[in-house]
Each structure stands twice: as C-alpha cells, then as structure tokens.
PDB file of C-alpha atoms in Angstrom:
ATOM      1  CA  UNK A   1      24.525 -62.059  14.625  1.00 38.00           C
ATOM      2  CA  UNK A   2      23.798 -59.641  11.731  1.00 40.00           C
ATOM      3  CA  UNK A   3      23.247 -60.345   8.603  1.00 38.00           C
ATOM      4  CA  UNK A   4      26.135 -58.001   6.571  1.00 39.00           C
ATOM      5  CA  UNK A   5      24.971 -57.224   2.698  1.00 40.00           C
ATOM      6  CA  UNK A   6      27.981 -57.504   0.381  1.00 39.00           C
ATOM      7  CA  UNK A   7      29.247 -53.813  -0.100  1.00 42.00           C
ATOM      8  CA  UNK A   8      30.258 -52.385  -3.459  1.00 46.00           C
ATOM      9  CA  UNK A   9      33.727 -53.973  -3.621  1.00 48.00           C
ATOM     10  CA  UNK A  10      32.628 -57.643  -2.414  1.00 54.00           C
ATOM     11  CA  UNK A  11      33.198 -60.207  -4.923  1.00 57.00           C
ATOM     12  CA  UNK A  12      29.533 -61.285  -4.259  1.00 68.00           C
ATOM     13  CA  UNK A  13      28.161 -58.905  -6.404  1.00 66.00           C
ATOM     14  CA  UNK A  14      27.057 -55.287  -6.532  1.00 69.00           C
ATOM     15  CA  UNK A  15      23.942 -52.741  -6.768  1.00 69.00           C
ATOM     16  CA  UNK A  16      22.557 -52.009  -9.969  1.00 63.00           C
ATOM     17  CA  UNK A  17      23.290 -48.080  -8.688  1.00 68.00           C
ATOM     18  CA  UNK A  18      27.364 -49.128  -8.471  1.00 72.00           C
ATOM     19  CA  UNK A  19      27.050 -50.576 -11.807  1.00 70.00           C
ATOM     20  CA  UNK A  20      25.195 -47.541 -13.155  1.00 68.00           C
ATOM     21  CA  UNK A  21      27.782 -44.768 -11.376  1.00 71.00           C
ATOM     22  CA  UNK A  22      30.763 -46.987 -13.371  1.00 71.00           C
ATOM     23  CA  UNK A  23      28.896 -46.465 -16.716  1.00 70.00           C
ATOM     24  CA  UNK A  24      28.727 -42.857 -16.876  1.00 69.00           C
ATOM     25  CA  UNK A  25      28.076 -41.326 -19.592  1.00 72.00           C
ATOM     26  CA  UNK A  26      27.343 -44.661 -21.562  1.00 77.00           C
ATOM     27  CA  UNK A  27      24.397 -45.032 -18.818  1.00 81.00           C
ATOM     28  CA  UNK A  28      22.494 -44.153 -21.668  1.00 84.00           C
ATOM     29  CA  UNK A  29      23.546 -46.477 -24.181  1.00 85.00           C
ATOM     30  CA  UNK A  30      23.458 -49.428 -21.623  1.00 84.00           C
ATOM     31  CA  UNK A  31      19.780 -48.639 -20.994  1.00 85.00           C
ATOM     32  CA  UNK A  32      18.616 -48.355 -24.419  1.00 88.00           C
ATOM     33  CA  UNK A  33      20.487 -51.692 -25.457  1.00 86.00           C
ATOM     34  CA  UNK A  34      18.443 -53.502 -22.503  1.00 82.00           C
ATOM     35  CA  UNK A  35      15.138 -52.068 -23.250  1.00 84.00           C
ATOM     36  CA  UNK A  36      15.637 -52.466 -26.792  1.00 86.00           C
ATOM     37  CA  UNK A  37      16.504 -56.079 -26.572  1.00 83.00           C
ATOM     38  CA  UNK A  38      13.634 -56.859 -24.351  1.00 81.00           C
ATOM     39  CA  UNK A  39      11.294 -55.581 -26.846  1.00 83.00           C
ATOM     40  CA  UNK A  40      12.613 -57.425 -29.723  1.00 82.00           C
ATOM     41  CA  UNK A  41      12.220 -60.670 -27.957  1.00 79.00           C
ATOM     42  CA  UNK A  42       9.173 -62.763 -28.648  1.00 78.00           C
ATOM     43  CA  UNK A  43       6.817 -61.479 -26.830  1.00 73.00           C
ATOM     44  CA  UNK A  44       2.869 -61.626 -26.053  1.00 75.00           C
ATOM     45  CA  UNK A  45       0.896 -59.091 -28.328  1.00 75.00           C
ATOM     46  CA  UNK A  46       0.922 -55.696 -26.597  1.00 73.00           C
ATOM     47  CA  UNK A  47       3.549 -56.632 -24.110  1.00 77.00           C
ATOM     48  CA  UNK A  48       5.517 -53.621 -25.929  1.00 77.00           C
ATOM     49  CA  UNK A  49       2.794 -51.108 -24.543  1.00 79.00           C
ATOM     50  CA  UNK A  50       4.309 -51.787 -20.819  1.00 82.00           C
ATOM     51  CA  UNK A  51       8.147 -53.347 -21.606  1.00 81.00           C
ATOM     52  CA  UNK A  52       8.371 -49.773 -23.975  1.00 82.00           C
ATOM     53  CA  UNK A  53       7.575 -47.291 -21.273  1.00 86.00           C
ATOM     54  CA  UNK A  54      11.163 -47.263 -19.419  1.00 86.00           C
ATOM     55  CA  UNK A  55      12.287 -45.689 -23.138  1.00 88.00           C
ATOM     56  CA  UNK A  56      10.179 -43.069 -22.452  1.00 90.00           C
ATOM     57  CA  UNK A  57      11.853 -42.862 -18.894  1.00 88.00           C
ATOM     58  CA  UNK A  58      15.320 -42.919 -20.429  1.00 88.00           C
ATOM     59  CA  UNK A  59      14.697 -40.389 -23.468  1.00 91.00           C
ATOM     60  CA  UNK A  60      12.953 -38.063 -21.777  1.00 92.00           C
ATOM     61  CA  UNK A  61      16.171 -37.698 -19.614  1.00 89.00           C
ATOM     62  CA  UNK A  62      18.544 -37.521 -22.523  1.00 89.00           C
ATOM     63  CA  UNK A  63      16.229 -35.222 -24.246  1.00 90.00           C
ATOM     64  CA  UNK A  64      16.437 -32.979 -20.802  1.00 90.00           C
ATOM     65  CA  UNK A  65      20.163 -32.779 -21.228  1.00 86.00           C
ATOM     66  CA  UNK A  66      20.946 -34.928 -17.971  1.00 85.00           C
ATOM     67  CA  UNK A  67      24.643 -36.348 -18.149  1.00 82.00           C
ATOM     68  CA  UNK A  68      23.941 -39.890 -17.086  1.00 79.00           C
ATOM     69  CA  UNK A  69      20.907 -41.635 -16.312  1.00 80.00           C
ATOM     70  CA  UNK A  70      18.979 -41.585 -13.087  1.00 80.00           C
ATOM     71  CA  UNK A  71      17.250 -44.088 -11.610  1.00 75.00           C
ATOM     72  CA  UNK A  72      15.051 -44.228  -8.370  1.00 76.00           C
ATOM     73  CA  UNK A  73      16.418 -45.708  -5.205  1.00 76.00           C
ATOM     74  CA  UNK A  74      14.266 -48.955  -5.075  1.00 73.00           C
ATOM     75  CA  UNK A  75      16.418 -49.651  -8.203  1.00 69.00           C
ATOM     76  CA  UNK A  76      20.048 -48.475  -7.550  1.00 67.00           C
ATOM     77  CA  UNK A  77      19.647 -50.088  -4.545  1.00 73.00           C
ATOM     78  CA  UNK A  78      18.937 -53.171  -5.906  1.00 71.00           C
ATOM     79  CA  UNK A  79      21.928 -56.109  -5.361  1.00 70.00           C
ATOM     80  CA  UNK A  80      22.649 -58.328  -8.302  1.00 69.00           C
ATOM     81  CA  UNK A  81      24.913 -61.395  -8.005  1.00 71.00           C
ATOM     82  CA  UNK A  82      27.868 -61.725  -9.600  1.00 69.00           C
ATOM     83  CA  UNK A  83      26.510 -65.340 -10.964  1.00 72.00           C
ATOM     84  CA  UNK A  84      23.740 -63.176 -12.234  1.00 68.00           C
ATOM     85  CA  UNK A  85      26.374 -60.670 -13.538  1.00 65.00           C
ATOM     86  CA  UNK A  86      28.114 -63.324 -15.377  1.00 67.00           C
ATOM     87  CA  UNK A  87      25.036 -65.046 -17.262  1.00 68.00           C
ATOM     88  CA  UNK A  88      23.644 -61.623 -18.430  1.00 64.00           C
ATOM     89  CA  UNK A  89      27.166 -61.042 -20.355  1.00 62.00           C
ATOM     90  CA  UNK A  90      27.403 -64.534 -21.471  1.00 63.00           C
ATOM     91  CA  UNK A  91      23.768 -64.204 -22.958  1.00 66.00           C
ATOM     92  CA  UNK A  92      25.039 -60.944 -24.861  1.00 64.00           C
ATOM     93  CA  UNK A  93      28.009 -61.581 -25.541  1.00 64.00           C
ATOM     94  CA  UNK A  94      27.291 -63.868 -29.383  1.00 69.00           C
ATOM     95  CA  UNK A  95      25.386 -60.027 -30.283  1.00 65.00           C
ATOM     96  CA  UNK A  96      27.860 -57.993 -28.639  1.00 64.00           C
ATOM     97  CA  UNK A  97      30.877 -59.497 -30.188  1.00 68.00           C
ATOM     98  CA  UNK A  98      30.413 -59.358 -33.993  1.00 72.00           C
ATOM     99  CA  UNK A  99      28.541 -55.764 -33.527  1.00 69.00           C
ATOM    100  CA  UNK A 100      32.052 -54.416 -31.474  1.00 68.00           C
ATOM    101  CA  UNK A 101      34.035 -55.285 -34.681  1.00 74.00           C
ATOM    102  CA  UNK A 102      31.647 -52.881 -36.840  1.00 75.00           C
ATOM    103  CA  UNK A 103      31.950 -49.857 -34.380  1.00 74.00           C
ATOM    104  CA  UNK A 104      34.854 -47.363 -33.756  1.00 74.00           C
ATOM    105  CA  UNK A 105      34.685 -43.989 -32.045  1.00 79.00           C
ATOM    106  CA  UNK A 106      33.581 -41.550 -34.861  1.00 82.00           C
ATOM    107  CA  UNK A 107      31.780 -38.667 -35.420  1.00 79.00           C
ATOM    108  CA  UNK A 108      30.986 -37.871 -31.622  1.00 76.00           C
ATOM    109  CA  UNK A 109      29.165 -34.960 -32.242  1.00 77.00           C
ATOM    110  CA  UNK A 110      25.910 -36.318 -33.432  1.00 73.00           C
ATOM    111  CA  UNK A 111      25.381 -37.266 -29.681  1.00 73.00           C
ATOM    112  CA  UNK A 112      26.831 -34.088 -27.703  1.00 75.00           C
ATOM    113  CA  UNK A 113      25.142 -31.547 -26.729  1.00 76.00           C
ATOM    114  CA  UNK A 114      22.032 -30.139 -28.381  1.00 84.00           C
ATOM    115  CA  UNK A 115      22.273 -32.927 -30.946  1.00 85.00           C
ATOM    116  CA  UNK A 116      22.106 -35.381 -27.625  1.00 85.00           C
ATOM    117  CA  UNK A 117      19.231 -33.644 -26.980  1.00 88.00           C
ATOM    118  CA  UNK A 118      17.661 -33.973 -30.331  1.00 92.00           C
ATOM    119  CA  UNK A 119      18.592 -37.576 -30.553  1.00 91.00           C
ATOM    120  CA  UNK A 120      16.832 -37.905 -26.783  1.00 90.00           C
ATOM    121  CA  UNK A 121      13.784 -36.182 -28.370  1.00 91.00           C
ATOM    122  CA  UNK A 122      13.680 -38.596 -31.284  1.00 93.00           C
ATOM    123  CA  UNK A 123      13.943 -41.493 -29.444  1.00 93.00           C
ATOM    124  CA  UNK A 124      10.895 -40.217 -27.169  1.00 93.00           C
ATOM    125  CA  UNK A 125       8.836 -40.266 -29.929  1.00 92.00           C
ATOM    126  CA  UNK A 126      10.260 -43.658 -31.089  1.00 92.00           C
ATOM    127  CA  UNK A 127       9.294 -45.003 -27.542  1.00 91.00           C
ATOM    128  CA  UNK A 128       5.877 -43.596 -27.726  1.00 90.00           C
ATOM    129  CA  UNK A 129       5.604 -45.632 -30.929  1.00 90.00           C
ATOM    130  CA  UNK A 130       7.050 -48.630 -29.468  1.00 88.00           C
ATOM    131  CA  UNK A 131       3.908 -48.561 -26.819  1.00 86.00           C
ATOM    132  CA  UNK A 132       1.030 -47.570 -29.203  1.00 83.00           C
ATOM    133  CA  UNK A 133      -1.245 -50.771 -30.132  1.00 78.00           C
ATOM    134  CA  UNK A 134      -0.741 -49.859 -33.782  1.00 71.00           C
ATOM    135  CA  UNK A 135      -0.462 -53.457 -36.054  1.00 65.00           C
ATOM    136  CA  UNK A 136       2.997 -54.161 -37.379  1.00 62.00           C
ATOM    137  CA  UNK A 137       4.942 -51.287 -35.496  1.00 66.00           C
ATOM    138  CA  UNK A 138       6.457 -52.688 -32.522  1.00 73.00           C
ATOM    139  CA  UNK A 139      10.190 -54.439 -34.048  1.00 83.00           C
ATOM    140  CA  UNK A 140      11.491 -51.135 -35.683  1.00 89.00           C
ATOM    141  CA  UNK A 141      11.417 -48.900 -32.541  1.00 91.00           C
ATOM    142  CA  UNK A 142      12.928 -51.853 -30.441  1.00 90.00           C
ATOM    143  CA  UNK A 143      15.290 -52.116 -33.230  1.00 91.00           C
ATOM    144  CA  UNK A 144      16.034 -48.243 -33.069  1.00 93.00           C
ATOM    145  CA  UNK A 145      16.743 -47.997 -29.381  1.00 91.00           C
ATOM    146  CA  UNK A 146      19.316 -51.461 -29.564  1.00 91.00           C
ATOM    147  CA  UNK A 147      21.090 -50.274 -31.999  1.00 91.00           C
ATOM    148  CA  UNK A 148      21.000 -46.477 -30.578  1.00 91.00           C
ATOM    149  CA  UNK A 149      22.264 -47.732 -27.413  1.00 90.00           C
ATOM    150  CA  UNK A 150      25.271 -49.445 -29.243  1.00 88.00           C
ATOM    151  CA  UNK A 151      26.421 -46.157 -31.156  1.00 89.00           C
ATOM    152  CA  UNK A 152      26.541 -44.805 -27.564  1.00 89.00           C
ATOM    153  CA  UNK A 153      28.077 -47.347 -25.410  1.00 86.00           C
ATOM    154  CA  UNK A 154      30.535 -47.325 -28.196  1.00 86.00           C
ATOM    155  CA  UNK A 155      30.816 -43.205 -28.875  1.00 87.00           C
ATOM    156  CA  UNK A 156      30.658 -44.237 -33.017  1.00 88.00           C
ATOM    157  CA  UNK A 157      28.153 -41.454 -34.292  1.00 88.00           C
ATOM    158  CA  UNK A 158      27.666 -43.492 -37.955  1.00 89.00           C
ATOM    159  CA  UNK A 159      25.648 -46.317 -35.873  1.00 89.00           C
ATOM    160  CA  UNK A 160      23.590 -43.559 -33.772  1.00 91.00           C
ATOM    161  CA  UNK A 161      22.875 -42.333 -37.613  1.00 92.00           C
ATOM    162  CA  UNK A 162      21.750 -45.311 -38.441  1.00 92.00           C
ATOM    163  CA  UNK A 163      19.745 -46.473 -35.141  1.00 92.00           C
ATOM    164  CA  UNK A 164      18.196 -42.900 -35.624  1.00 93.00           C
ATOM    165  CA  UNK A 165      17.084 -43.571 -39.441  1.00 94.00           C
ATOM    166  CA  UNK A 166      15.503 -46.653 -38.491  1.00 93.00           C
ATOM    167  CA  UNK A 167      13.508 -44.734 -35.213  1.00 93.00           C
ATOM    168  CA  UNK A 168      12.203 -41.981 -38.411  1.00 94.00           C
ATOM    169  CA  UNK A 169      11.536 -44.978 -40.387  1.00 93.00           C
ATOM    170  CA  UNK A 170       9.461 -46.996 -37.505  1.00 91.00           C
ATOM    171  CA  UNK A 171       7.727 -43.374 -36.709  1.00 91.00           C
ATOM    172  CA  UNK A 172       6.560 -42.777 -40.673  1.00 91.00           C
ATOM    173  CA  UNK A 173       5.011 -46.339 -40.819  1.00 89.00           C
ATOM    174  CA  UNK A 174       3.371 -45.537 -37.741  1.00 88.00           C
ATOM    175  CA  UNK A 175       1.395 -42.503 -38.966  1.00 87.00           C
ATOM    176  CA  UNK A 176       1.386 -44.496 -42.397  1.00 87.00           C
ATOM    177  CA  UNK A 177      -0.967 -47.419 -40.817  1.00 84.00           C
ATOM    178  CA  UNK A 178      -2.566 -44.551 -38.018  1.00 81.00           C
ATOM    179  CA  UNK A 179      -3.617 -42.839 -41.455  1.00 83.00           C
ATOM    180  CA  UNK A 180      -4.525 -46.021 -42.976  1.00 82.00           C
ATOM    181  CA  UNK A 181      -6.526 -47.576 -40.070  1.00 78.00           C
ATOM    182  CA  UNK A 182      -8.464 -44.161 -39.401  1.00 77.00           C
ATOM    183  CA  UNK A 183      -9.182 -43.885 -43.548  1.00 79.00           C
ATOM    184  CA  UNK A 184     -10.436 -47.166 -42.930  1.00 74.00           C
ATOM    185  CA  UNK A 185     -12.874 -46.168 -40.105  1.00 74.00           C
ATOM    186  CA  UNK A 186     -13.955 -43.412 -41.587  1.00 69.00           C
ATOM    187  CA  UNK A 187     -14.876 -45.291 -45.037  1.00 67.00           C
ATOM    188  CA  UNK A 188     -16.906 -48.045 -43.337  1.00 67.00           C
ATOM    189  CA  UNK A 189     -19.202 -45.679 -41.126  1.00 68.00           C
ATOM    190  CA  UNK A 190     -20.004 -43.650 -44.310  1.00 58.00           C
TER     191      UNK A 190
END
C-alpha cells in the first residue's frame, strides 16, 4: 500500500508553494509581515541577527524587480495542514482586523516599477540594520517591515509610505548609535 500525500486541492491542507502562488503580487507583502511580526516578538538578545536574515532575501528580490517572491524548493514543497493554517490565521486576526479598517487601495504608484525597486532597496538597508548587533535598533526595522508588508498586501501606498518612513528613522537611529559607539571607543582609547 502506498502513502499518498495530500494534493493541492486536498481539504487536508496545501503546500507553501501553492499558497505563495495564490498570493501573486502580494507575496512580498505577506513575507514582510511574517518576518516583521516574528522580529517584533520578545526574543532573546541577538536573535534578530538571525531572524532578520530573511528580510535581506526578500528585499533583494524586490530591489531586483522580481514580480513575485521566489523561495527554494525545500520551502515551497513543505506541506502545511489545514489546521495549522487556521491557527495561524486566528493568531493574526486580532492584528489584521483593526488594520483592515485603516487601509484602502490608494497611491499604488509608490510600489510599482522603479518605485518598487527603490522600496526594495530601502527595505534591504532596513533589514541590514535589523541584523546589526547595535543596541536599541531591533524593533523599529521590524515594525517598518511589518507596516510596509501591510501596505503591499492591501495595495495602500499611504501605509507603505508610513512603513518606509519608519524604516528611514530606524536607519538614522542606527547610524547615530554606531557613531556614538565609535566616538566613545575613540575617546576611551585616546
């Protein structure tokens, strides 16, 4: 007797690749939401150095102008049960429901064509900041990714712009902190 895996249309669940394909141009947004949310959780110090790495992978693809997110086969073939998808959706619902009231489709030119590549570049730098071991710089890049992700999913340019602004602030704080640390080390060694 053979053990048959559930197929795409199976009521038992679906593969990650099937879900990614169904998201289309919203795949970048959902990826940013997932990684941003993960990095917003109370985690051990230094965890963001590793958990932030997927942002670099996602943002690089966006900066290069890919229409949808590409993931390696070992990720896309992963089968997830219907129950797990449901639990994930129920976890996200308390956040998603109030946010959906604030969003609407507007200013879509902010994340299309060249503007989308620029946004991808900004998110790449924001992701680098998230991965750096600089004190007080972890949460803001994660929030920026989460907010940009919501804007991309909802096709809301105003929310994307808000997330991009948070990203710029996060970068500015990281630069200021790095300069302060460098100045302190230089002063101490003088």
